[in-house]
PDB file of C-alpha atoms in Angstrom:
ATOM      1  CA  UNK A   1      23.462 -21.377  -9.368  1.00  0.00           C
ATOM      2  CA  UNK A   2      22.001 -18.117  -7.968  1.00  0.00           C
ATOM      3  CA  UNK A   3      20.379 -16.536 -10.727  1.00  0.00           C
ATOM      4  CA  UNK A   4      17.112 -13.993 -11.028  1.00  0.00           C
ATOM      5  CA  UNK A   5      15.392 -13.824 -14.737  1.00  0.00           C
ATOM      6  CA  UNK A   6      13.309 -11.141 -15.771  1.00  0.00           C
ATOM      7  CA  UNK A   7      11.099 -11.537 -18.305  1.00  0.00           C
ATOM      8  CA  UNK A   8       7.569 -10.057 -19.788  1.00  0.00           C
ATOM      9  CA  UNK A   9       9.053  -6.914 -21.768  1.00  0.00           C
ATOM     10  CA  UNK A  10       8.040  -5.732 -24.792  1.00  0.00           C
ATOM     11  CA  UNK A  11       6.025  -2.290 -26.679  1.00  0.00           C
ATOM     12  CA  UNK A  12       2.993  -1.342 -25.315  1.00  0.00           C
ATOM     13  CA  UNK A  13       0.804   1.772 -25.893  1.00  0.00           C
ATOM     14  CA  UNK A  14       0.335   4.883 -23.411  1.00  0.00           C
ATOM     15  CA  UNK A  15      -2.398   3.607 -21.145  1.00  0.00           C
ATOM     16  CA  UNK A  16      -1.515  -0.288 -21.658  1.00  0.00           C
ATOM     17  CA  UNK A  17      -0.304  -3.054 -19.429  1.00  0.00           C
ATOM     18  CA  UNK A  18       2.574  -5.093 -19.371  1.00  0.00           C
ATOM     19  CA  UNK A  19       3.076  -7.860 -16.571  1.00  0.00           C
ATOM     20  CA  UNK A  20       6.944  -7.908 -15.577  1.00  0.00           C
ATOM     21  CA  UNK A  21       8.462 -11.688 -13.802  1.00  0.00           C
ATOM     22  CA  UNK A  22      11.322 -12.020 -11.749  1.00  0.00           C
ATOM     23  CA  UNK A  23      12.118 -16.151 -11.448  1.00  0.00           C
ATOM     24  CA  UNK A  24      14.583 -17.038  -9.166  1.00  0.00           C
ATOM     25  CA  UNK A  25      16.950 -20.389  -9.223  1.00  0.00           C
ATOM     26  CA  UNK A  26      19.444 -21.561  -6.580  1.00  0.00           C
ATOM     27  CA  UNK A  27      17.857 -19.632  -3.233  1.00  0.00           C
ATOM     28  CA  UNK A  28      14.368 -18.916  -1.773  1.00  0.00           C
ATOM     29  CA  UNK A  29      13.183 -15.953  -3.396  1.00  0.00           C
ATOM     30  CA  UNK A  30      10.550 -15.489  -0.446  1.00  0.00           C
ATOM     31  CA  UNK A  31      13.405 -14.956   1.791  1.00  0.00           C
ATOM     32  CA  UNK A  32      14.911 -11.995   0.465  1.00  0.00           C
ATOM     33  CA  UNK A  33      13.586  -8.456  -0.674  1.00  0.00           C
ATOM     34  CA  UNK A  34      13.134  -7.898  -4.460  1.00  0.00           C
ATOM     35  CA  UNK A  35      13.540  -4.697  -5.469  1.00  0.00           C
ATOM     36  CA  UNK A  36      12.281  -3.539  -9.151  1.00  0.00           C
ATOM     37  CA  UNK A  37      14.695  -0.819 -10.997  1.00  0.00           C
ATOM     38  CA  UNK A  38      14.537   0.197 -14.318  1.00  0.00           C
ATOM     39  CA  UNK A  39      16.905   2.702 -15.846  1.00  0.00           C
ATOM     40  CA  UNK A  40      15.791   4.732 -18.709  1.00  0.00           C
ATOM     41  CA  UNK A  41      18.019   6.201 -21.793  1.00  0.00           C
ATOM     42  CA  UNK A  42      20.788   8.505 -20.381  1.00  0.00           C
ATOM     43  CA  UNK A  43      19.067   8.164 -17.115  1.00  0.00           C
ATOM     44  CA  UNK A  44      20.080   6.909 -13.539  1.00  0.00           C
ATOM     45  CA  UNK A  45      18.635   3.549 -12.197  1.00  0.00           C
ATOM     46  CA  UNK A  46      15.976   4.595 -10.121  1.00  0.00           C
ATOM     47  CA  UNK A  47      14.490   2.060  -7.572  1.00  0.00           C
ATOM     48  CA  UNK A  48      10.579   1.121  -8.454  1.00  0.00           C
ATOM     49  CA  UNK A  49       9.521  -0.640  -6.062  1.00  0.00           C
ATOM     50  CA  UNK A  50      10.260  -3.173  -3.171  1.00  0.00           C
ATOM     51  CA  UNK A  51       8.734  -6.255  -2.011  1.00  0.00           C
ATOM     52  CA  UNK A  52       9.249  -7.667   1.505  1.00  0.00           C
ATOM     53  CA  UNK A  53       9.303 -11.547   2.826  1.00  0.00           C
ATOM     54  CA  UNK A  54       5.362 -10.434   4.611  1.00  0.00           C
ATOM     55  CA  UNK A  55       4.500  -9.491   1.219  1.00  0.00           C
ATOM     56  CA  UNK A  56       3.964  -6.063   2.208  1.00  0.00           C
ATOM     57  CA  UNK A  57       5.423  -3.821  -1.083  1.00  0.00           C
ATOM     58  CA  UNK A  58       6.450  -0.144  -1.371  1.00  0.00           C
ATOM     59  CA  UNK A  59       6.642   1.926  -4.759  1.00  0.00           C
ATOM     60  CA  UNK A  60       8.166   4.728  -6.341  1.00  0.00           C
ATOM     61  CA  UNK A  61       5.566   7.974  -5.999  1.00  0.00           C
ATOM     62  CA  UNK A  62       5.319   7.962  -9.984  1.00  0.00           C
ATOM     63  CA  UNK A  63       3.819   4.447 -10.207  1.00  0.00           C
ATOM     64  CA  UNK A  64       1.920   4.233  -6.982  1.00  0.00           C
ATOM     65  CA  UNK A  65      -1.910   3.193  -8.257  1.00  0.00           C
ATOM     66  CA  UNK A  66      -0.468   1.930 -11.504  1.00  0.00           C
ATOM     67  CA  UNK A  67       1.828  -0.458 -10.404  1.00  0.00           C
ATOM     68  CA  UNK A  68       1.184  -3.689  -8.506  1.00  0.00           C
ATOM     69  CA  UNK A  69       4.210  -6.384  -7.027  1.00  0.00           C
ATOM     70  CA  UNK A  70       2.842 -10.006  -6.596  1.00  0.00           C
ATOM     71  CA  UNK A  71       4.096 -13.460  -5.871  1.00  0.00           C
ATOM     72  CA  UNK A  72       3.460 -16.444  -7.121  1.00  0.00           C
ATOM     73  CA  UNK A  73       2.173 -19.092  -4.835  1.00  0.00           C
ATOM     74  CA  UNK A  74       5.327 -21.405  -5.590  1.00  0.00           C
ATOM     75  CA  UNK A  75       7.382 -18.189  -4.094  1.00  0.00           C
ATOM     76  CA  UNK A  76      10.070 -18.042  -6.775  1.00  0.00           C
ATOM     77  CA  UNK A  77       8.731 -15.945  -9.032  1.00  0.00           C
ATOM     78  CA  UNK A  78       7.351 -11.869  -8.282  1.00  0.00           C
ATOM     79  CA  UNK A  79       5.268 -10.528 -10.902  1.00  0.00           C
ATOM     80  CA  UNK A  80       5.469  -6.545 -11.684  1.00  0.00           C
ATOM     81  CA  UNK A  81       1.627  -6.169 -12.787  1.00  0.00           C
ATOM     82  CA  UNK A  82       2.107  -2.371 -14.468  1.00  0.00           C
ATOM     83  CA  UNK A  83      -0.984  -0.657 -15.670  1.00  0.00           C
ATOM     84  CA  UNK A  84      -1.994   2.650 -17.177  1.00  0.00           C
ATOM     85  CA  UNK A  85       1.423   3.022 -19.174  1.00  0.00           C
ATOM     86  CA  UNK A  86       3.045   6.366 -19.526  1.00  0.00           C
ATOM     87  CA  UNK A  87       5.762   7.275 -21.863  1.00  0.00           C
ATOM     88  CA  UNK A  88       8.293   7.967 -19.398  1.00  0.00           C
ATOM     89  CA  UNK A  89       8.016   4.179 -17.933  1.00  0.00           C
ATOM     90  CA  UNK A  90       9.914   3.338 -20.838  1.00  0.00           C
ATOM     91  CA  UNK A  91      13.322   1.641 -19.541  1.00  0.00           C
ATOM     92  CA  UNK A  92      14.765  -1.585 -18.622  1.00  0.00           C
ATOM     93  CA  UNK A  93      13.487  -3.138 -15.982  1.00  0.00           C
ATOM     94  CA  UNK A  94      15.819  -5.139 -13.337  1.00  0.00           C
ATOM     95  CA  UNK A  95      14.661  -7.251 -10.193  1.00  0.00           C
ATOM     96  CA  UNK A  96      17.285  -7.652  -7.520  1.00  0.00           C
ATOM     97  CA  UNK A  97      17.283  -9.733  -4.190  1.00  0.00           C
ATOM     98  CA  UNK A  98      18.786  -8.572  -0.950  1.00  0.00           C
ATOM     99  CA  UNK A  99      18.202 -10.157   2.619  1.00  0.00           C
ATOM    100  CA  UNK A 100      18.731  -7.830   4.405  1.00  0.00           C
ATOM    101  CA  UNK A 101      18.154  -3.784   2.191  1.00  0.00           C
ATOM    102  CA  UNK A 102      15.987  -3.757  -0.748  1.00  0.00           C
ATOM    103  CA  UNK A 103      18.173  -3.044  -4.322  1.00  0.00           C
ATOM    104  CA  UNK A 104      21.697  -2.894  -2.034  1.00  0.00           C
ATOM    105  CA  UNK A 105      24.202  -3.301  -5.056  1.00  0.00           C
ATOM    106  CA  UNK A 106      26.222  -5.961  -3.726  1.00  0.00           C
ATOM    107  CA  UNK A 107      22.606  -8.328  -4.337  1.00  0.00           C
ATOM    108  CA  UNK A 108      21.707 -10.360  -7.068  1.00  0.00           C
ATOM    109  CA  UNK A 109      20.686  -8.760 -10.260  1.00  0.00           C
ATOM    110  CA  UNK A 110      19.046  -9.599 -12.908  1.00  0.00           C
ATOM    111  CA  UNK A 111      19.915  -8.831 -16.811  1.00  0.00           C
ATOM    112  CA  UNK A 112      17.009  -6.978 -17.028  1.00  0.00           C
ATOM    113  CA  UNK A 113      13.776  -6.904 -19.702  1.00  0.00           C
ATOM    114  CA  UNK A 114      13.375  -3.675 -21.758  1.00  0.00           C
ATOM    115  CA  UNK A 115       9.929  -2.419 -21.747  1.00  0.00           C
ATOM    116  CA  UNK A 116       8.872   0.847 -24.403  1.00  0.00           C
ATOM    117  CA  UNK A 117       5.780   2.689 -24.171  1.00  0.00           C
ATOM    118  CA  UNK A 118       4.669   4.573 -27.106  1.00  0.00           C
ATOM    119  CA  UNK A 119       1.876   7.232 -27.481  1.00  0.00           C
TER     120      UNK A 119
END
């Protein structure tokens, strides 16, 4: 079964850290581009970040030098390393996988993790 699970959410503190995992089953993760969304409260999805089978990654201009995509050595699982927490990161946080465009909608998703950030 093709499946991506996020996991790692939770409350953290403006200025905290919170380490995000995508795991895939049923298809090689390292194959495909995983995007990172997260959608806030009465907000649009907005796309995060991407990370590419060379392992080069791109990011969203709010959460470039706080944010961080890795992958595991296995290859099925993409960590979303986020540092320096700021209220408005507050959202829940889906990891998609595309071959070919990175978050294309007709990809596999994710239920998502919700992560809040307090002050």
């Amino acid at each position: 079964q093709v499946q991506l699970v996020e996991s790692g959410g939770g409350l953290a503190q403006t200025g905290g850290s919170l380490k995000l995992s995508c795991t895939a089953s049923g298809f090689p993760m390292d194959q495909y581009i995983i995007g990172w969304f997260r959608q806030a409260p009465e907000k649009e999805r907005e796309l995060i970040s991407c990370f590419y089978p060379t392992g080069k990654a791109s990011y969203r201009e709010s959460v470039k030098g706080r944010f961080t995509c890795d992958r595991d050595v296995g290859g099925n699982t993409l960590t979303l390393q986020m540092n320096d927490l700021k209220t408005e990161d507050t959202g829940v946080y889906f990891c998609t996988a595309h071959m070919y465009e990175c978050g294309r909608g007709d990809g596999t998703w994710g239920r998502g993790t919700q992560v809040t950030v307090s002050s």
